[in-house]
Amino acid sequence: MQILIFGAAGMVGRKLADRLVQEGQLGGTAISRLILHDVETPFRPDAPFPVDTLTSDFSAPGEAERLVANRPDVIFHLAAIVSGEAEADLEKGYRINLDGTRFLFDAIRLIGDGYCPRLVFTSSIAVFGAPFPEAIGDEFFLTPLTSYGTQKAIGELLLADYSRRGFFDGVGIRLPTICVRPGRPNKAASGFFSSIIREPLNGQEAVLPVPLDVRHSHASPRSAVNFLIHAATLDTAEVGPRRNLTMPSVSVTVAEQIDAMRRVAGERFAARIRQELDPTIIRFVEGWPRRFDARRAESLGFRAEASFDEIIFVYIEDELGGSIPA
Amino acid sequence: MQILIFGAAGMVGRKLADRLVQEGQLGGTAISRLILHDVETPFRPDAPFPVDTLTSDFSAPGEAERLVANRPDVIFHLAAIVSGEAEADLEKGYRINLDGTRFLFDAIRLIGDGYCPRLVFTSSIAVFGAPFPEAIGDEFFLTPLTSYGTQKAIGELLLADYSRRGFFDGVGIRLPTICVRPGRPNKAASGFFSSIIREPLNGQEAVLPVPLDVRHSHASPRSAVNFLIHAATLDTAEVGPRRNLTMPSVSVTVAEQIDAMRRVAGERFAARIRQELDPTIIRFVEGWPRRFDARRAESLGFRAEASFDEIIFVYIEDELGGSIPA
C-alpha cells in the first residue's frame, strides 16, 4: 500500500507519518511506500519501507498530476494556508486552499481507469460561524466568517461531490482545536488554550488572556492522528453521501482546564498561570464555537479523549517522556 | 443607474429585463442603462434608456473583467448550466457554474477603487440533499446531491465571503421550483408541476407521472422577479453576514394543485390531466424537498404567493392575457 501525505511538514502531518512508520500497516495492509509532501521539506522518518520526501507548490500547474501519477492507495490532504494568513492574503489563501485542493481532486479524477483512492481531507470547525446554538449538531449549516473557513467549506462540498461521482472515496474531518500543541508558543489567537498547560509543565509562566468561564472544545494531537487513520480505514458505505464529519472533542471551560492540571500535575503548575485579559483575544473567542454534538462521527467509531485530564496525560506521555517534570 | 444581467436570455432573466424596462427605475433610482448578457443573444426590449445586448462565454479568460469594466451599480447573476447538463458534463458545469461565478466575483474585486456593486445571485434549493426534515429551516446544512447543487452552494459561500470582505454587496436567493413556467413542455423531471396546469389551460392534455400526495414548493415567475428586485434593493445591513436566503414558496400536494385549478378554472380543465405513473420520475421526486420554513426571507420582506390558486391567477394574468380560455 502506497500512502501520500500532503502537508507532511506540519505538526499533525509529521505525527501521522511517525505513526504510519511505527505501525507499518494501515487497516491491516502493509505499507510499501510513504510519500511525504509539503512546501517545506518534510522530516524523513527511519522506516522499514521507502519514504520519499517531496517539496513543491502543489497548486502549481501540472504539479498535482505529477504527485498522484503513481496512484497512491490512500491520500491524506492536510495542506493548507492557515486562517490568519488566508485572511491577510486573499489570493494566496484561495490559490492554495481552494485551487490547490481542486487541482488535486481533478488530478485524481483525470487518472480514471478505475483509480479510486481513499482520500482524507482535514477540514476545520472554521466552517461554522457565529451565532451558534449552545452545541453545534451534525446538521448545522455552513456559515464561515473567514476566508479560510470558506475555503474549507468549499473543499468539503467538492469532496462530497467527487466522492458521489466515484472519482475517489473521500472523508472530510473537521478537526477541533488541537490541544496541547507541542513546541513553542505561536501567535495564533487560540494559542493560549495550549500554552496555559504546556508552559507551566515546562517550568514557565503562561498568560491567560480570557475570563475563566470561556468554553472551548479540544482534542489531543494523538486524537487528530487517530481521526485521520480511522477516516482512512473505515467502511465508507456507512458514511453515505454526507462525507464531512465534525470530530468528537472535549468541551471545557478554561477553569476546568486549570482544574484538570491541578489534578494531574499539582497546584504549583496551575500557579504559573497569570491572567492578563486581552480585549482583542476576548473578542475573537466570542465568535468561536463552544461545544459540538459529534454524534455521527462517534457512531462511526471516531473517538477523542474522555476528559481534559486525559488530554494532559497524552501530552505528558507523548511530549514529556511520560513523567511530570520536577 | 446601470444594471447588468447575466443569464438574460433565460425565462426569469427576460421577465426581469421586461420589468426593469416597464418600471424605469430600481429602488427609486432611474435606470440609465441596461446591459443584457447571455451565451445566446438576449431579447432586446424597447426601452426609454439604452439597452445593450451582449453575447459571449463569461467564463472565457478576461471576459468577466471586460463585462464589469463600466462598473454597473447592480449586477444580477442568473447565468448557469442547469442541473441535468451539469450532471452530464462535469467539466462544463464546473467551468460555468463555479469558475464563471468566481471569475465574475474576482473581476469585481479587482476593480477596487471603492467599487462595491449590489450583486444578486440566484442559487437553488438544489443546495439541499435528502434526507430532509419535513420543513427545511434557515439553518439546515448544505448537502447537495448533484454537481449543480454543489456549484450553487460554492457560489453561495464565495458570495458571503466576498461580501464580508467588502468587494461587493451580495445577496444570494435560493429559488424554489418556478411554477407555472410559460412555454412548451420541457424535459426537466420537475416539468410536470407546471405542465399539469399549463397544458389544460391551453386546451391540451397533460400527463401526471407521480401520485396525488406528492408535495412540493412553488412560486410564480412573477414572484421570482419580485425576489430579484427585492434582493437588489433591500437594506443588507439587516441581512448581516448570512447572505444566502431560502425564498418563500407555496407548499402543496399535487392533489391541492389540481383542486386549485378546479376552483380557479373549473372541472373541465382538471379533467384534462391523465395520471400515468413514471417510476423514474417518482424516484427523483422522492429526493426533493417538500416544504421550506423561509422565516428569514419573510422577515426581510420577500413575498411569494399565498396560495396555489394565486399562482394559477398569476399565470392567467401574465401569460394568457387575464382570461381563462374558453
mmCIF file of N, CA and C in Angstrom, chain A residues 49-106:
data_model
loop_
_atom_site.group_PDB
_atom_site.id
_atom_site.type_symbol
_atom_site.label_atom_id
_atom_site.label_comp_id
_atom_site.label_asym_id
_atom_site.label_seq_id
_atom_site.Cartn_x
_atom_site.Cartn_y
_atom_site.Cartn_z
ATOM 1 N N PHE A 49 10.407 0.648 5.101
ATOM 2 C CA PHE A 49 9.950 0.710 3.706
ATOM 3 C C PHE A 49 10.385 2.061 3.151
ATOM 4 N N PRO A 50 10.409 2.224 1.827
ATOM 5 C CA PRO A 50 10.861 3.504 1.260
ATOM 6 C C PRO A 50 9.984 4.673 1.698
ATOM 7 N N VAL A 51 10.629 5.768 2.042
ATOM 8 C CA VAL A 51 9.924 7.015 2.363
ATOM 9 C C VAL A 51 10.496 8.102 1.462
ATOM 10 N N ASP A 52 9.638 8.686 0.617
ATOM 11 C CA ASP A 52 10.059 9.797 -0.246
ATOM 12 C C ASP A 52 9.643 11.107 0.393
ATOM 13 N N THR A 53 10.529 12.096 0.350
ATOM 14 C CA THR A 53 10.099 13.434 0.765
ATOM 15 C C THR A 53 10.166 14.343 -0.457
ATOM 16 N N LEU A 54 9.058 15.016 -0.727
ATOM 17 C CA LEU A 54 8.945 15.858 -1.915
ATOM 18 C C LEU A 54 8.576 17.271 -1.493
ATOM 19 N N THR A 55 9.178 18.229 -2.159
ATOM 20 C CA THR A 55 8.929 19.626 -1.814
ATOM 21 C C THR A 55 8.524 20.384 -3.068
ATOM 22 N N SER A 56 7.315 20.931 -3.067
ATOM 23 C CA SER A 56 6.870 21.758 -4.198
ATOM 24 C C SER A 56 5.600 22.490 -3.805
ATOM 25 N N ASP A 57 5.153 23.364 -4.690
ATOM 26 C CA ASP A 57 3.876 24.053 -4.528
ATOM 27 C C ASP A 57 2.847 23.222 -5.279
ATOM 28 N N PHE A 58 1.975 22.513 -4.539
ATOM 29 C CA PHE A 58 1.053 21.593 -5.214
ATOM 30 C C PHE A 58 -0.053 22.321 -5.972
ATOM 31 N N SER A 59 -0.100 23.660 -5.858
ATOM 32 C CA SER A 59 -1.080 24.411 -6.650
ATOM 33 C C SER A 59 -0.477 24.902 -7.967
ATOM 34 N N ALA A 60 0.809 24.589 -8.218
ATOM 35 C CA ALA A 60 1.424 24.988 -9.499
ATOM 36 C C ALA A 60 0.879 24.082 -10.609
ATOM 37 N N PRO A 61 0.741 24.632 -11.836
ATOM 38 C CA PRO A 61 0.153 23.845 -12.934
ATOM 39 C C PRO A 61 0.893 22.522 -13.141
ATOM 40 N N GLY A 62 0.150 21.445 -13.224
ATOM 41 C CA GLY A 62 0.722 20.128 -13.515
ATOM 42 C C GLY A 62 1.305 19.413 -12.306
ATOM 43 N N GLU A 63 1.453 20.118 -11.186
ATOM 44 C CA GLU A 63 2.134 19.528 -10.035
ATOM 45 C C GLU A 63 1.289 18.424 -9.388
ATOM 46 N N ALA A 64 0.007 18.690 -9.225
ATOM 47 C CA ALA A 64 -0.853 17.667 -8.604
ATOM 48 C C ALA A 64 -0.861 16.387 -9.448
ATOM 49 N N GLU A 65 -0.945 16.523 -10.769
ATOM 50 C CA GLU A 65 -0.934 15.358 -11.663
ATOM 51 C C GLU A 65 0.325 14.529 -11.438
ATOM 52 N N ARG A 66 1.467 15.235 -11.358
ATOM 53 C CA ARG A 66 2.739 14.555 -11.185
ATOM 54 C C ARG A 66 2.757 13.783 -9.856
ATOM 55 N N LEU A 67 2.180 14.416 -8.823
ATOM 56 C CA LEU A 67 2.270 13.831 -7.482
ATOM 57 C C LEU A 67 1.371 12.611 -7.302
ATOM 58 N N VAL A 68 0.283 12.546 -8.061
ATOM 59 C CA VAL A 68 -0.604 11.383 -7.901
ATOM 60 C C VAL A 68 -0.422 10.359 -9.019
ATOM 61 N N ALA A 69 0.519 10.617 -9.929
ATOM 62 C CA ALA A 69 0.677 9.754 -11.112
ATOM 63 C C ALA A 69 0.957 8.293 -10.731
ATOM 64 N N ASN A 70 1.604 8.070 -9.595
ATOM 65 C CA ASN A 70 1.885 6.686 -9.180
ATOM 66 C C ASN A 70 0.724 6.021 -8.459
ATOM 67 N N ARG A 71 -0.412 6.682 -8.448
ATOM 68 C CA ARG A 71 -1.658 6.119 -7.925
ATOM 69 C C ARG A 71 -1.560 5.616 -6.485
ATOM 70 N N PRO A 72 -1.259 6.508 -5.566
ATOM 71 C CA PRO A 72 -1.269 6.080 -4.166
ATOM 72 C C PRO A 72 -2.653 5.541 -3.783
ATOM 73 N N ASP A 73 -2.651 4.553 -2.889
ATOM 74 C CA ASP A 73 -3.914 3.940 -2.460
ATOM 75 C C ASP A 73 -4.669 4.838 -1.486
ATOM 76 N N VAL A 74 -3.899 5.556 -0.667
ATOM 77 C CA VAL A 74 -4.510 6.447 0.322
ATOM 78 C C VAL A 74 -3.810 7.800 0.237
ATOM 79 N N ILE A 75 -4.607 8.859 0.177
ATOM 80 C CA ILE A 75 -4.062 10.217 0.139
ATOM 81 C C ILE A 75 -4.617 10.990 1.329
ATOM 82 N N PHE A 76 -3.714 11.528 2.138
ATOM 83 C CA PHE A 76 -4.116 12.424 3.230
ATOM 84 C C PHE A 76 -3.851 13.852 2.760
ATOM 85 N N HIS A 77 -4.902 14.660 2.709
ATOM 86 C CA HIS A 77 -4.733 16.049 2.258
ATOM 87 C C HIS A 77 -4.854 16.971 3.472
ATOM 88 N N LEU A 78 -3.692 17.305 4.038
ATOM 89 C CA LEU A 78 -3.629 18.163 5.223
ATOM 90 C C LEU A 78 -3.085 19.550 4.875
ATOM 91 N N ALA A 79 -2.701 19.760 3.616
ATOM 92 C CA ALA A 79 -2.024 21.010 3.251
ATOM 93 C C ALA A 79 -2.990 22.182 3.278
ATOM 94 N N ALA A 80 -2.596 23.276 3.898
ATOM 95 C CA ALA A 80 -3.439 24.476 3.894
ATOM 96 C C ALA A 80 -2.642 25.692 4.325
ATOM 97 N N ILE A 81 -3.083 26.826 3.785
ATOM 98 C CA ILE A 81 -2.686 28.114 4.343
ATOM 99 C C ILE A 81 -3.563 28.334 5.562
ATOM 100 N N VAL A 82 -2.974 28.646 6.692
ATOM 101 C CA VAL A 82 -3.784 28.747 7.909
ATOM 102 C C VAL A 82 -4.628 30.020 7.921
ATOM 103 N N SER A 83 -5.513 30.039 8.895
ATOM 104 C CA SER A 83 -6.570 31.038 8.978
ATOM 105 C C SER A 83 -6.072 32.484 8.858
ATOM 106 N N GLY A 84 -5.110 32.846 9.692
ATOM 107 C CA GLY A 84 -4.639 34.231 9.710
ATOM 108 C C GLY A 84 -4.042 34.638 8.376
ATOM 109 N N GLU A 85 -3.242 33.736 7.782
ATOM 110 C CA GLU A 85 -2.595 34.076 6.512
ATOM 111 C C GLU A 85 -3.620 34.124 5.362
ATOM 112 N N ALA A 86 -4.600 33.219 5.394
ATOM 113 C CA ALA A 86 -5.630 33.218 4.343
ATOM 114 C C ALA A 86 -6.474 34.491 4.421
ATOM 115 N N GLU A 87 -6.576 35.056 5.617
ATOM 116 C CA GLU A 87 -7.333 36.301 5.779
ATOM 117 C C GLU A 87 -6.491 37.496 5.308
ATOM 118 N N ALA A 88 -5.189 37.431 5.591
ATOM 119 C CA ALA A 88 -4.304 38.547 5.245
ATOM 120 C C ALA A 88 -3.984 38.557 3.752
ATOM 121 N N ASP A 89 -3.912 37.386 3.132
ATOM 122 C CA ASP A 89 -3.528 37.297 1.718
ATOM 123 C C ASP A 89 -4.610 36.495 0.987
ATOM 124 N N LEU A 90 -5.637 37.221 0.536
ATOM 125 C CA LEU A 90 -6.800 36.569 -0.078
ATOM 126 C C LEU A 90 -6.409 35.668 -1.239
ATOM 127 N N GLU A 91 -5.544 36.166 -2.118
ATOM 128 C CA GLU A 91 -5.238 35.393 -3.321
ATOM 129 C C GLU A 91 -4.457 34.125 -2.996
ATOM 130 N N LYS A 92 -3.525 34.232 -2.062
ATOM 131 C CA LYS A 92 -2.759 33.049 -1.682
ATOM 132 C C LYS A 92 -3.665 32.004 -1.027
ATOM 133 N N GLY A 93 -4.534 32.449 -0.142
ATOM 134 C CA GLY A 93 -5.452 31.521 0.527
ATOM 135 C C GLY A 93 -6.327 30.781 -0.477
ATOM 136 N N TYR A 94 -6.929 31.525 -1.417
ATOM 137 C CA TYR A 94 -7.783 30.874 -2.416
ATOM 138 C C TYR A 94 -6.957 29.981 -3.346
ATOM 139 N N ARG A 95 -5.735 30.419 -3.657
ATOM 140 C CA ARG A 95 -4.907 29.622 -4.567
ATOM 141 C C ARG A 95 -4.532 28.275 -3.949
ATOM 142 N N ILE A 96 -4.110 28.279 -2.698
ATOM 143 C CA ILE A 96 -3.692 27.015 -2.071
ATOM 144 C C ILE A 96 -4.912 26.231 -1.582
ATOM 145 N N ASN A 97 -5.758 26.884 -0.805
ATOM 146 C CA ASN A 97 -6.817 26.137 -0.117
ATOM 147 C C ASN A 97 -7.962 25.751 -1.049
ATOM 148 N N LEU A 98 -8.249 26.579 -2.053
ATOM 149 C CA LEU A 98 -9.315 26.200 -2.988
ATOM 150 C C LEU A 98 -8.726 25.593 -4.267
ATOM 151 N N ASP A 99 -7.916 26.367 -5.007
ATOM 152 C CA ASP A 99 -7.398 25.838 -6.278
ATOM 153 C C ASP A 99 -6.534 24.594 -6.054
ATOM 154 N N GLY A 100 -5.651 24.644 -5.058
ATOM 155 C CA GLY A 100 -4.769 23.502 -4.801
ATOM 156 C C GLY A 100 -5.585 22.240 -4.539
ATOM 157 N N THR A 101 -6.603 22.379 -3.699
ATOM 158 C CA THR A 101 -7.470 21.237 -3.384
ATOM 159 C C THR A 101 -8.189 20.738 -4.634
ATOM 160 N N ARG A 102 -8.679 21.690 -5.422
ATOM 161 C CA ARG A 102 -9.418 21.283 -6.626
ATOM 162 C C ARG A 102 -8.484 20.646 -7.653
ATOM 163 N N PHE A 103 -7.273 21.194 -7.801
ATOM 164 C CA PHE A 103 -6.306 20.597 -8.740
ATOM 165 C C PHE A 103 -6.016 19.153 -8.322
ATOM 166 N N LEU A 104 -5.840 18.959 -7.019
ATOM 167 C CA LEU A 104 -5.584 17.605 -6.518
ATOM 168 C C LEU A 104 -6.764 16.691 -6.845
ATOM 169 N N PHE A 105 -7.963 17.150 -6.552
ATOM 170 C CA PHE A 105 -9.150 16.320 -6.803
ATOM 171 C C PHE A 105 -9.283 16.018 -8.305
ATOM 172 N N ASP A 106 -9.009 17.036 -9.125
ATOM 173 C CA ASP A 106 -9.125 16.822 -10.579
ATOM 174 C C ASP A 106 -8.012 15.920 -11.101
#
